[in-house]
């Protein structure tokens, strides 16, 4: 059996799954983030021990523990380099847990973990290689090559949200201009919608927000676009254009079997997916070149736990 | 021993190397490209048999034959999909040779083969993963991951020359706009130099070309830039800017241990390399993130043969 931990800023999602990724145990505890890292980790250790006991097993039955962290991690040495939510910097999470549990521990960032979940039980299942793009506040990515997690020589690969695809009217958090996530994350499309409204364009979205531009969100934009609003559709078209460039750039380097669209904005469903497929196929080089499947995410709320539990099985390539 | 064949439009380079990539035999014959593919392949077969005999060996001693082709190939099924120089389309080269030689045959495009040569005996030697960018008439790329050739699920990966990095004033041969090779190949920089001269900018290059813009070439531009010519330096700066974007985009996805700069333009040497390193380090995301080494190619004229001979050893990932 494998243990998956979805370490969030508010809650720690926890689960034990069997070889077939069926849940044997599931729980969640609050993240006591005011404590130091040792105490947060001790909470996790206690939870693991309790759960294993509840199943009438012992720690020897646990083949691996995986942890997904919303931040920058180094999977090679198991350090959390930075996790803003938990105010962690250079924390040796793997070492701390392995010394106390005597079980192999793997660690990955949340986008990698989501990619692993897609591969284990979701939209990448049955494929050998694939890329997950999570369209949320930013854009995360998880890369699977030959059934293993790929994140590069220094752990800074698999950051497709920071592929430069054009010039944008505002800079990225990373300090540069033109990153994919400034065009295609919810932050990116909200800023562009706000810009168009500020420039005096009329849109049905204005009724919803009653003059408060801060009320614009991804769902509002996509709902308006689906209802035929011209400005909302302009925002979506721009997003899709740059996302297609990001996808064909990924194809030009990695040529994966499948590209999975996940994250909050993927709730726009087929409406968004069909536009992405059309635009990516039009933009791939040498018209007609084969391009991997482009599909919607299939992992649900437990994806963070299942992905983490499978991290240790998909050893880093 | 391994056999490497560098199939060019004019000559077929041929060599037999031992386990340590030392040449045991080397030869070259003209490519009789007016013939059909069977006869070109028969020429190669005869050459192989003669060479093996000259070494007092037989074909059983040959562990593999590798062929580099200047065109689009499918390494999985050993087909040459298109080779403009030889007027080949959908040619089953591997099958034809394997049936007649009874030796494993591998096939790769010339950029992949050059990448393999860098890995076996050149600037990637000692690294586990790396990317070669050949800056020539176009931009080719060879990707090595975990000591194996990587070219994606449909053989259309590893085309970093077709990563879109901006908007250019002319379209790419692939039918799109903004591909890396339109900014950073010799074709790309020649067109930009011609444009600047046509716009009336004064440059020392004009004396060399005596009014004939077709005489501009990569060497002329770099020589003028090294001598302080303002326009030539503007051309080089633009090339380096977009090459750095191409490199940091590759890093954001692949994060290789090393990036090797090869191809004709790499003859500009440290003058070019130092500018690339400076600009790539400035443009990498999250200022100060680790980035792989950036170095010049180290394979010489025999690179095509040695790379081909090593193709069969670095089985496709």
Coordinates of C-alpha atoms in Angstrom, one line a residue:
Chain A
X1 CA 0.0 0.0 0.0
X2 CA 1.0 3.6 -0.7
X3 CA 0.4 6.8 1.3
X4 CA -0.4 10.1 -0.4
X5 CA -0.3 13.5 1.3
X6 CA -1.7 16.6 -0.3
X7 CA -0.1 19.3 1.8
X8 CA -2.1 22.5 1.5
X9 CA -2.0 25.8 3.2
X10 CA -5.3 25.1 5.0
X11 CA -5.6 21.3 5.1
X12 CA -3.5 18.2 4.8
X13 CA -5.3 15.7 2.6
X14 CA -4.3 12.2 3.5
X15 CA -5.0 8.8 2.0
X16 CA -3.8 5.2 1.8
X17 CA -4.3 3.4 -1.5
X18 CA -3.7 -0.1 -2.7
X19 CA -1.8 -1.3 -5.8
X20 CA -4.9 -0.5 -7.9
X21 CA -5.2 3.0 -6.4
X22 CA -8.4 2.1 -4.5
X23 CA -8.7 4.0 -1.2
X24 CA -8.2 1.9 1.9
X25 CA -8.2 5.0 4.2
X26 CA -8.9 8.7 3.7
X27 CA -8.7 11.6 6.2
X28 CA -7.8 15.2 6.4
X29 CA -6.4 17.4 9.2
X30 CA -5.9 21.2 9.4
X31 CA -2.5 22.4 8.5
X32 CA -1.1 24.0 11.7
X33 CA 1.0 26.3 9.7
X34 CA 1.7 28.6 12.6
X35 CA 3.9 25.8 13.9
X36 CA 7.4 25.1 12.7
X37 CA 8.0 22.4 10.1
X38 CA 8.9 19.7 12.6
X39 CA 5.5 20.0 14.2
X40 CA 3.6 20.0 10.9
X41 CA 5.6 16.9 9.9
X42 CA 4.9 15.3 13.3
X43 CA 1.2 15.8 12.7
X44 CA 1.6 13.9 9.5
X45 CA 3.6 11.1 11.1
X46 CA 1.0 10.7 13.8
X47 CA -1.7 10.6 11.2
X48 CA 0.2 7.9 9.2
X49 CA 0.7 5.8 12.3
X50 CA -2.9 6.0 13.4
X51 CA -4.2 5.2 9.9
X52 CA -1.9 2.2 9.5
X53 CA -3.0 0.9 12.9
X54 CA -6.7 1.4 12.0
X55 CA -6.1 -0.9 9.0
X56 CA -4.5 -3.5 11.3
X57 CA -1.2 -3.1 9.5
X58 CA 2.2 -1.8 10.4
X59 CA 4.7 0.5 8.7
X60 CA 6.4 -2.4 7.0
X61 CA 3.4 -2.7 4.8
X62 CA 3.8 0.9 3.5
X63 CA 5.8 0.8 0.2
X64 CA 6.1 4.5 0.0
X65 CA 4.9 7.9 1.1
X66 CA 4.5 10.7 -1.4
X67 CA 3.9 14.4 -0.6
X68 CA 2.7 17.1 -2.9
X69 CA 3.7 20.6 -1.9
X70 CA 2.4 23.9 -3.4
X71 CA 5.8 25.4 -3.9
X72 CA 9.3 24.8 -5.3
X73 CA 10.8 21.5 -4.3
X74 CA 13.9 19.6 -5.2
X75 CA 12.8 16.0 -5.7
X76 CA 16.4 14.8 -5.8
X77 CA 17.3 15.7 -2.2
X78 CA 13.7 15.9 -0.9
X79 CA 14.0 19.6 0.1
X80 CA 11.2 22.1 0.0
X81 CA 13.1 25.0 -1.4
X82 CA 10.2 27.5 -1.0
X83 CA 6.5 27.2 0.0
X84 CA 5.0 30.6 0.4
X85 CA 1.7 29.3 2.0
X86 CA 3.6 27.6 4.8
X87 CA 6.4 30.2 5.0
X88 CA 8.9 27.3 4.4
X89 CA 12.3 27.8 3.0
X90 CA 14.9 25.1 2.5
X91 CA 13.1 22.5 4.6
X92 CA 14.4 18.9 4.6
X93 CA 10.9 17.3 4.6
X94 CA 11.9 14.0 3.1
X95 CA 14.8 13.5 5.4
X96 CA 12.7 14.4 8.5
X97 CA 10.0 11.9 7.6
X98 CA 12.2 9.1 6.4
X99 CA 14.3 9.2 9.6
X100 CA 11.1 8.8 11.7
X101 CA 9.1 6.4 9.5
X102 CA 11.8 4.3 7.9
X103 CA 9.7 4.3 4.7
X104 CA 10.8 5.7 1.3
X105 CA 9.4 9.3 0.9
X106 CA 9.0 11.1 -2.4
X107 CA 8.2 14.8 -2.8
X108 CA 6.9 16.8 -5.7
X109 CA 5.3 20.1 -6.4
X110 CA 1.5 20.2 -6.8
X111 CA 1.5 20.3 -10.6
X112 CA 3.9 17.4 -10.9
X113 CA 1.7 15.5 -8.4
X114 CA -1.4 16.3 -10.5
X115 CA 0.4 15.0 -13.6
X116 CA 1.2 11.8 -11.8
X117 CA -2.5 11.5 -10.8
X118 CA -3.6 11.9 -14.4
X119 CA -1.1 9.2 -15.4
X120 CA -2.2 6.8 -12.7
X121 CA -5.9 7.2 -12.8
X122 CA -6.9 10.1 -15.1
X123 CA -6.7 11.4 -18.6
X124 CA -3.1 10.2 -19.2
X125 CA -3.9 6.6 -18.1
X126 CA -2.8 4.2 -20.8
X127 CA -0.3 6.7 -22.4
X128 CA 3.4 6.4 -22.1
X129 CA 4.2 10.1 -22.2
X130 CA 2.2 13.2 -21.5
X131 CA 2.0 16.7 -20.3
X132 CA -0.5 18.2 -17.9
X133 CA -1.1 22.0 -18.0
X134 CA -3.0 23.3 -15.0
X135 CA -4.7 26.6 -15.9
X136 CA -5.2 28.2 -12.5
X137 CA -4.0 31.4 -10.8
X138 CA -0.7 30.6 -12.6
X139 CA 0.1 27.7 -15.0
X140 CA 1.7 24.6 -13.6
X141 CA 2.8 21.6 -15.6
X142 CA 3.6 18.0 -15.0
X143 CA 5.6 16.0 -17.5
X144 CA 5.6 12.2 -17.8
X145 CA 8.2 10.6 -20.1
X146 CA 8.3 6.8 -20.5
X147 CA 6.0 6.4 -17.5
X148 CA 8.3 8.5 -15.2
X149 CA 8.2 12.0 -13.8
X150 CA 10.4 14.3 -15.8
X151 CA 11.6 17.6 -14.2
X152 CA 15.1 18.1 -15.6
X153 CA 18.6 18.2 -14.4
X154 CA 18.1 20.9 -11.7
X155 CA 14.4 20.4 -11.0
X156 CA 13.5 23.6 -12.9
X157 CA 12.2 21.9 -16.0
X158 CA 8.5 21.2 -16.4
X159 CA 7.7 24.9 -15.9
X160 CA 5.8 25.3 -19.1
X161 CA 3.9 28.3 -17.6
X162 CA 7.2 30.2 -18.0
X163 CA 7.8 29.5 -21.7
X164 CA 7.9 32.9 -23.4
X165 CA 5.3 33.0 -26.1
X166 CA 5.0 36.7 -26.9
X167 CA 4.9 40.2 -25.5
X168 CA 2.3 41.1 -22.9
X169 CA 1.2 44.4 -21.4
X170 CA 2.2 43.4 -17.9
X171 CA 5.2 41.4 -16.5
X172 CA 5.2 38.0 -15.0
X173 CA 5.8 37.3 -11.3
X174 CA 9.0 35.6 -12.4
X175 CA 10.3 39.1 -13.4
X176 CA 10.2 38.6 -17.2
X177 CA 7.7 39.5 -19.9
X178 CA 5.7 37.2 -22.2
X179 CA 5.4 34.0 -20.1
X180 CA 2.6 31.7 -21.1
X181 CA 0.9 32.1 -17.7
X182 CA 0.5 35.8 -18.2
X183 CA -1.7 35.1 -21.2
X184 CA -3.5 32.0 -20.2
X185 CA -3.9 31.7 -16.4
X186 CA -7.0 33.1 -14.7
X187 CA -4.9 36.0 -13.6
X188 CA -3.9 36.6 -17.2
X189 CA -7.4 36.6 -18.7
X190 CA -8.8 38.6 -15.8
X191 CA -6.2 41.4 -16.4
X192 CA -6.9 41.4 -20.1
X193 CA -10.7 41.6 -19.5
X194 CA -10.2 44.5 -17.0
X195 CA -8.0 46.2 -19.6
X196 CA -10.7 46.0 -22.3
X197 CA -13.4 47.3 -20.0
X198 CA -11.2 50.1 -18.7
X199 CA -10.6 51.1 -22.4
X200 CA -14.4 51.6 -22.6
X201 CA -15.5 48.4 -24.3
X202 CA -19.1 47.4 -23.5
X203 CA -19.7 43.9 -22.2
X204 CA -22.5 42.0 -20.5
X205 CA -19.9 41.2 -17.8
X206 CA -20.4 44.8 -16.5
X207 CA -23.9 44.0 -15.2
X208 CA -22.5 41.2 -13.1
X209 CA -19.6 43.1 -11.6
X210 CA -21.5 46.4 -11.1
X211 CA -18.5 48.5 -11.7
X212 CA -16.1 46.5 -9.5
X213 CA -13.5 45.2 -11.8
X214 CA -12.1 43.1 -9.0
X215 CA -15.2 40.9 -9.3
X216 CA -14.1 39.6 -12.7
X217 CA -13.1 36.0 -12.5
X218 CA -12.5 33.1 -14.9
X219 CA -16.0 31.6 -14.6
X220 CA -17.6 35.0 -15.3
X221 CA -15.5 35.4 -18.5
X222 CA -16.3 32.0 -19.8
X223 CA -20.0 32.2 -19.0
X224 CA -20.2 35.5 -20.8
X225 CA -18.3 34.1 -23.8
X226 CA -20.6 31.1 -24.0
X227 CA -23.5 33.5 -24.0
X228 CA -22.0 35.3 -27.0
X229 CA -20.5 38.3 -25.3
X230 CA -18.1 39.9 -27.8
X231 CA -15.5 41.2 -25.3
X232 CA -15.5 37.9 -23.3
X233 CA -14.9 36.0 -26.6
X234 CA -12.1 38.4 -27.4
X235 CA -10.5 37.5 -24.1
X236 CA -11.0 33.8 -24.6
X237 CA -9.6 34.0 -28.2
X238 CA -6.5 35.7 -27.0
X239 CA -6.0 33.1 -24.3
X240 CA -6.5 30.2 -26.8
X241 CA -4.1 31.8 -29.3
X242 CA -1.2 31.9 -26.8
X243 CA -2.1 28.6 -25.2
X244 CA -1.9 27.0 -28.7
X245 CA 1.5 28.6 -29.1
X246 CA 2.6 27.2 -25.8
X247 CA 1.3 23.8 -26.8
X248 CA 2.9 23.7 -30.2
X249 CA 6.2 24.9 -28.6
X250 CA 5.9 22.0 -26.2
X251 CA 5.3 19.7 -29.1
X252 CA 8.3 21.0 -31.0
X253 CA 10.5 20.0 -28.0
X254 CA 8.7 17.1 -26.3
X255 CA 6.1 15.8 -28.8
X256 CA 4.1 14.0 -26.0
X257 CA 1.4 11.4 -26.7
X258 CA -1.2 13.5 -24.9
X259 CA -1.6 17.0 -23.5
X260 CA -4.1 17.3 -20.6
X261 CA -5.8 20.6 -19.8
X262 CA -6.5 20.9 -16.1
X263 CA -6.8 23.5 -13.4
X264 CA -9.7 25.8 -12.5
X265 CA -10.2 27.2 -16.0
X266 CA -10.6 23.7 -17.5
X267 CA -14.1 23.8 -15.9
X268 CA -15.0 25.7 -19.1
X269 CA -15.1 22.2 -20.6
X270 CA -15.6 21.3 -24.2
X271 CA -16.2 25.0 -25.1
X272 CA -12.6 25.7 -24.2
X273 CA -11.1 22.4 -25.3
X274 CA -12.5 22.5 -28.8
X275 CA -11.1 25.9 -29.4
X276 CA -7.7 24.8 -28.1
X277 CA -7.6 21.7 -30.3
X278 CA -8.6 23.7 -33.4
X279 CA -6.0 26.4 -32.8
X280 CA -3.2 24.0 -31.8
X281 CA -3.8 21.9 -34.9
X282 CA -3.7 25.1 -37.1
X283 CA -0.5 26.3 -35.4
X284 CA 1.5 23.1 -35.4
X285 CA 4.5 23.2 -37.8
X286 CA 4.5 21.7 -41.2
X287 CA 0.7 21.7 -41.5
X288 CA -0.6 18.3 -40.8
X289 CA 2.2 17.1 -38.6
X290 CA 1.0 14.6 -36.1
X291 CA 0.2 16.1 -32.7
X292 CA -0.6 14.3 -29.5
X293 CA -4.2 14.1 -28.2
X294 CA -5.5 17.2 -26.4
X295 CA -8.0 16.3 -23.6
X296 CA -9.5 17.5 -20.4
X297 CA -8.3 16.5 -17.0
X298 CA -10.0 13.6 -15.4
X299 CA -8.9 13.7 -11.8
X300 CA -11.3 14.8 -9.2
X301 CA -10.8 16.3 -5.7
X302 CA -8.7 13.3 -4.6
X303 CA -6.2 13.8 -7.4
X304 CA -3.7 15.5 -5.0
X305 CA -3.7 12.5 -2.7
X306 CA -3.6 9.8 -5.4
X307 CA -0.9 11.6 -7.3
X308 CA 1.2 11.9 -4.2
X309 CA 0.7 8.2 -3.4
X310 CA 1.9 7.4 -6.9
X311 CA 4.9 9.7 -6.8
X312 CA 7.1 7.0 -5.2
X313 CA 6.0 4.5 -7.8
X314 CA 7.0 6.8 -10.7
X315 CA 10.5 7.3 -9.6
X316 CA 12.1 10.5 -11.0
X317 CA 13.6 9.9 -14.4
Chain B
X1 CA 32.5 -2.6 -34.0
X2 CA 30.0 -0.1 -35.3
X3 CA 29.4 1.4 -38.7
X4 CA 28.5 5.1 -39.2
X5 CA 27.1 6.5 -42.5
X6 CA 26.7 10.2 -43.1
X7 CA 24.4 10.2 -46.1
X8 CA 24.8 13.6 -47.8
X9 CA 23.5 15.0 -51.1
X10 CA 27.0 14.9 -52.6
X11 CA 29.0 12.3 -50.7
X12 CA 28.4 9.3 -48.4
X13 CA 30.8 9.5 -45.5
X14 CA 31.6 6.1 -44.1
X15 CA 33.4 4.8 -41.1
X16 CA 33.9 1.8 -38.8
X17 CA 34.7 2.6 -35.2
X18 CA 35.5 0.4 -32.2
X19 CA 33.9 0.5 -28.8
X20 CA 36.0 3.5 -27.9
X21 CA 35.0 5.4 -31.1
X22 CA 38.5 5.0 -32.6
X23 CA 38.3 4.8 -36.4
X24 CA 39.2 1.3 -37.8
X25 CA 38.3 2.3 -41.3
X26 CA 37.2 5.5 -43.1
X27 CA 36.1 6.1 -46.6
X28 CA 33.7 8.2 -48.7
X29 CA 31.9 7.7 -52.0
X30 CA 29.9 10.0 -54.2
X31 CA 26.1 9.8 -53.6
X32 CA 24.7 8.6 -56.9
X33 CA 21.5 10.5 -56.3
X34 CA 20.3 10.2 -59.8
X35 CA 19.7 6.5 -59.1
X36 CA 16.7 5.1 -57.2
X37 CA 17.0 4.4 -53.5
X38 CA 17.8 0.7 -53.9
X39 CA 20.9 1.5 -55.9
X40 CA 22.1 4.1 -53.4
X41 CA 21.6 1.6 -50.7
X42 CA 23.3 -1.1 -52.7
X43 CA 26.3 1.2 -53.0
X44 CA 26.4 1.5 -49.2
X45 CA 26.0 -2.3 -48.8
X46 CA 28.9 -2.9 -51.1
X47 CA 31.0 -0.4 -49.2
X48 CA 30.2 -2.1 -45.9
X49 CA 31.1 -5.5 -47.2
X50 CA 34.4 -4.3 -48.7
X51 CA 35.4 -2.5 -45.6
X52 CA 34.6 -5.3 -43.3
X53 CA 36.6 -7.7 -45.5
X54 CA 39.5 -5.3 -45.6
X55 CA 39.6 -5.5 -41.8
X56 CA 39.7 -9.3 -42.0
X57 CA 36.3 -9.5 -40.3
X58 CA 32.8 -10.6 -41.3
X59 CA 29.4 -9.0 -40.8
X60 CA 28.8 -10.9 -37.6
X61 CA 31.4 -8.6 -36.0
X62 CA 29.3 -5.5 -36.8
X63 CA 27.1 -4.7 -33.8
X64 CA 25.1 -2.0 -35.6
X65 CA 24.9 0.3 -38.5
X66 CA 23.7 3.9 -38.1
X67 CA 22.7 6.3 -40.8
X68 CA 22.3 10.0 -40.6
X69 CA 20.0 11.6 -43.2
X70 CA 19.5 15.3 -43.9
X71 CA 15.8 15.2 -43.8
X72 CA 12.7 14.0 -41.9
X73 CA 13.0 10.4 -40.7
X74 CA 10.9 8.1 -38.5
X75 CA 13.4 6.3 -36.2
X76 CA 10.7 3.9 -35.0
X77 CA 10.0 2.3 -38.3
X78 CA 13.3 3.3 -40.0
X79 CA 11.6 5.2 -42.9
X80 CA 13.0 8.3 -44.5
X81 CA 9.8 10.4 -44.7
X82 CA 11.4 13.1 -46.8
X83 CA 14.9 13.9 -48.0
X84 CA 14.8 16.8 -50.4
X85 CA 18.5 16.5 -51.4
X86 CA 18.0 12.9 -52.5
X87 CA 14.4 13.4 -53.7
X88 CA 13.3 10.6 -51.4
X89 CA 9.8 10.3 -50.0
X90 CA 8.7 7.4 -47.7
X91 CA 11.8 5.2 -48.3
X92 CA 12.1 2.1 -46.1
X93 CA 15.9 2.5 -45.7
X94 CA 16.3 0.5 -42.5
X95 CA 14.2 -2.4 -43.8
X96 CA 16.1 -2.6 -47.1
X97 CA 19.5 -2.6 -45.4
X98 CA 18.6 -4.9 -42.5
X99 CA 17.2 -7.5 -44.9
X100 CA 20.4 -7.6 -46.9
X101 CA 23.0 -7.2 -44.1
X102 CA 21.3 -9.0 -41.2
X103 CA 22.7 -6.4 -38.8
X104 CA 20.7 -3.9 -36.7
X105 CA 20.3 -0.6 -38.5
X106 CA 19.4 2.7 -36.9
X107 CA 18.4 5.9 -38.6
X108 CA 18.3 9.5 -37.5
X109 CA 18.2 13.0 -38.9
X110 CA 21.4 14.9 -39.2
X111 CA 20.8 17.1 -36.1
X112 CA 20.0 14.1 -33.9
X113 CA 23.1 12.4 -35.2
X114 CA 25.2 15.5 -34.5
X115 CA 23.7 15.4 -30.9
X116 CA 24.7 11.8 -30.5
X117 CA 28.3 12.6 -31.7
X118 CA 28.5 15.4 -29.1
X119 CA 27.3 13.0 -26.5
X120 CA 29.7 10.2 -27.6
X121 CA 32.9 12.2 -28.2
X122 CA 32.1 15.9 -28.0
X123 CA 30.9 18.7 -25.8
X124 CA 28.1 16.5 -24.2
X125 CA 30.5 13.8 -23.2
X126 CA 30.3 13.1 -19.5
X127 CA 26.8 14.6 -19.2
X128 CA 23.6 12.6 -18.8
X129 CA 21.3 14.9 -20.6
X130 CA 21.8 17.7 -23.1
X131 CA 20.6 19.7 -26.1
X132 CA 22.5 20.5 -29.2
X133 CA 21.4 23.5 -31.3
X134 CA 23.0 23.6 -34.8
X135 CA 22.9 27.1 -36.1
X136 CA 23.1 26.7 -39.9
X137 CA 20.8 27.5 -42.8
X138 CA 18.1 26.5 -40.4
X139 CA 18.3 25.4 -36.8
X140 CA 18.4 21.7 -36.0
X141 CA 18.4 20.2 -32.5
X142 CA 19.4 16.9 -30.9
X143 CA 18.1 16.0 -27.5
X144 CA 19.7 13.4 -25.2
X145 CA 17.8 12.4 -22.0
X146 CA 19.3 9.9 -19.6
X147 CA 21.9 8.9 -22.2
X148 CA 19.4 8.2 -24.9
X149 CA 18.1 10.0 -28.0
X150 CA 14.8 11.7 -27.3
X151 CA 12.6 12.7 -30.2
X152 CA 9.1 12.3 -28.9
X153 CA 6.0 10.2 -29.5
X154 CA 5.6 10.9 -33.2
X155 CA 9.3 11.7 -34.0
X156 CA 8.4 15.4 -34.3
X157 CA 9.9 16.5 -31.0
X158 CA 13.5 17.8 -30.9
X159 CA 12.5 20.5 -33.4
X160 CA 13.7 23.5 -31.3
X161 CA 14.2 25.5 -34.4
X162 CA 10.5 25.6 -34.7
X163 CA 9.7 26.9 -31.2
X164 CA 7.9 30.2 -31.6
X165 CA 9.7 33.0 -29.8
X166 CA 8.3 36.2 -31.2
X167 CA 7.0 37.9 -34.3
X168 CA 9.3 38.2 -37.3
X169 CA 9.1 40.3 -40.5
X170 CA 9.1 37.1 -42.7
X171 CA 7.5 33.7 -42.4
X172 CA 9.3 30.4 -41.7
X173 CA 9.5 27.7 -44.3
X174 CA 7.2 25.7 -42.0
X175 CA 4.4 28.1 -42.9
X176 CA 4.2 29.9 -39.6
X177 CA 5.6 33.1 -38.2
X178 CA 8.1 33.6 -35.3
X179 CA 10.0 30.3 -35.3
X180 CA 13.4 30.4 -33.6
X181 CA 15.2 29.6 -36.8
X182 CA 13.9 32.7 -38.6
X183 CA 15.7 34.8 -36.0
X184 CA 18.9 32.8 -35.3
X185 CA 19.9 30.7 -38.3
X186 CA 22.3 32.1 -40.9
X187 CA 19.2 32.7 -43.2
X188 CA 17.6 34.7 -40.4
X189 CA 20.5 37.0 -39.7
X190 CA 21.3 37.5 -43.4
X191 CA 17.7 38.6 -44.0
X192 CA 17.8 41.0 -41.1
X193 CA 21.2 42.5 -42.2
X194 CA 19.8 42.9 -45.8
X195 CA 16.7 44.6 -44.3
X196 CA 18.8 47.1 -42.3
X197 CA 21.0 47.9 -45.3
X198 CA 17.9 48.3 -47.6
X199 CA 16.5 50.7 -45.0
X200 CA 19.6 52.9 -45.6
X201 CA 21.7 52.0 -42.6
X202 CA 25.5 52.5 -43.3
X203 CA 27.8 49.5 -42.5
X204 CA 31.3 48.4 -43.3
X205 CA 29.7 45.2 -44.7
X206 CA 28.8 47.2 -47.8
X207 CA 32.4 47.5 -49.0
X208 CA 32.7 43.7 -48.9
X209 CA 29.5 43.1 -50.8
X210 CA 29.9 45.9 -53.3
X211 CA 26.1 46.5 -53.5
X212 CA 25.2 42.8 -53.9
X213 CA 23.1 42.0 -50.9
X214 CA 23.2 38.3 -51.9
X215 CA 26.9 38.3 -50.9
X216 CA 26.0 38.8 -47.2
X217 CA 26.7 35.7 -45.2
X218 CA 27.1 34.7 -41.5
X219 CA 30.8 35.0 -41.4
X220 CA 30.7 38.5 -43.0
X221 CA 28.3 39.6 -40.3
X222 CA 30.3 38.2 -37.4
X223 CA 33.6 39.5 -38.8
X224 CA 32.1 43.0 -39.1
X225 CA 30.5 42.7 -35.6
X226 CA 33.9 41.7 -34.1
X227 CA 35.4 44.8 -35.8
X228 CA 32.9 47.0 -34.1
X229 CA 30.5 47.6 -37.0
X230 CA 27.3 49.0 -35.5
X231 CA 24.8 47.4 -37.9
X232 CA 26.5 44.0 -37.7
X233 CA 26.3 44.2 -33.9
X234 CA 22.7 45.1 -34.1
X235 CA 22.1 42.0 -36.2
X236 CA 24.1 39.8 -33.7
X237 CA 22.3 41.3 -30.7
X238 CA 18.9 40.5 -32.2
X239 CA 20.0 37.0 -32.9
X240 CA 21.4 36.5 -29.4
X241 CA 18.2 37.9 -27.8
X242 CA 16.0 35.4 -29.5
X243 CA 18.4 32.6 -29.1
X244 CA 18.4 33.3 -25.4
X245 CA 14.6 33.1 -25.4
X246 CA 14.8 29.8 -27.2
X247 CA 17.3 28.5 -24.7
X248 CA 15.4 29.6 -21.6
X249 CA 12.2 28.2 -23.2
X250 CA 14.0 24.9 -23.6
X251 CA 15.2 25.1 -20.0
X252 CA 11.6 25.8 -18.8
X253 CA 10.6 22.5 -20.3
X254 CA 13.6 20.2 -20.4
X255 CA 16.2 21.8 -18.0
X256 CA 19.1 19.9 -19.6
X257 CA 22.5 19.6 -18.0
X258 CA 24.2 21.2 -21.0
X259 CA 23.3 23.2 -24.1
X260 CA 25.7 22.9 -27.0
X261 CA 25.9 25.5 -29.7
X262 CA 27.0 24.0 -33.0
X263 CA 26.5 24.5 -36.8
X264 CA 28.2 26.9 -39.1
X265 CA 27.5 30.1 -37.1
X266 CA 29.2 28.6 -34.1
X267 CA 32.4 29.3 -35.9
X268 CA 32.0 32.8 -34.4
X269 CA 33.3 31.1 -31.3
X270 CA 33.7 32.7 -27.8
X271 CA 32.5 36.1 -29.3
X272 CA 29.1 34.6 -29.8
X273 CA 29.1 32.1 -26.9
X274 CA 29.8 34.7 -24.3
X275 CA 27.0 36.9 -25.5
X276 CA 24.6 33.9 -25.5
X277 CA 25.6 32.9 -21.9
X278 CA 25.1 36.4 -20.6
X279 CA 21.7 36.9 -22.3
X280 CA 20.4 33.4 -21.4
X281 CA 21.4 33.9 -17.7
X282 CA 19.7 37.3 -17.6
X283 CA 16.5 35.8 -19.2
X284 CA 16.1 32.6 -17.2
X285 CA 13.0 32.7 -14.9
X286 CA 13.3 33.5 -11.3
X287 CA 16.6 35.4 -11.5
X288 CA 19.4 33.1 -10.4
X289 CA 17.7 29.8 -11.2
X290 CA 20.2 27.2 -12.1
X291 CA 20.7 26.8 -15.8
X292 CA 22.7 24.1 -17.6
X293 CA 26.1 24.8 -19.0
X294 CA 26.2 26.5 -22.4
X295 CA 29.2 25.5 -24.5
X296 CA 30.5 25.3 -28.1
X297 CA 30.3 22.2 -30.2
X298 CA 33.4 20.0 -30.1
X299 CA 32.8 17.6 -32.9
X300 CA 34.8 18.0 -36.1
X301 CA 34.2 16.9 -39.7
X302 CA 33.8 13.2 -38.7
X303 CA 30.9 14.1 -36.3
X304 CA 28.3 12.8 -38.8
X305 CA 30.0 9.4 -39.1
X306 CA 30.7 9.0 -35.4
X307 CA 27.3 10.2 -34.4
X308 CA 25.7 7.7 -36.9
X309 CA 27.9 4.9 -35.6
X310 CA 26.7 5.6 -32.0
X311 CA 23.0 5.9 -33.0
X312 CA 22.5 2.2 -32.5
X313 CA 24.2 2.3 -29.1
X314 CA 21.9 5.1 -27.8
X315 CA 18.7 3.3 -28.6
X316 CA 15.7 5.6 -28.9
X317 CA 14.1 6.4 -25.6

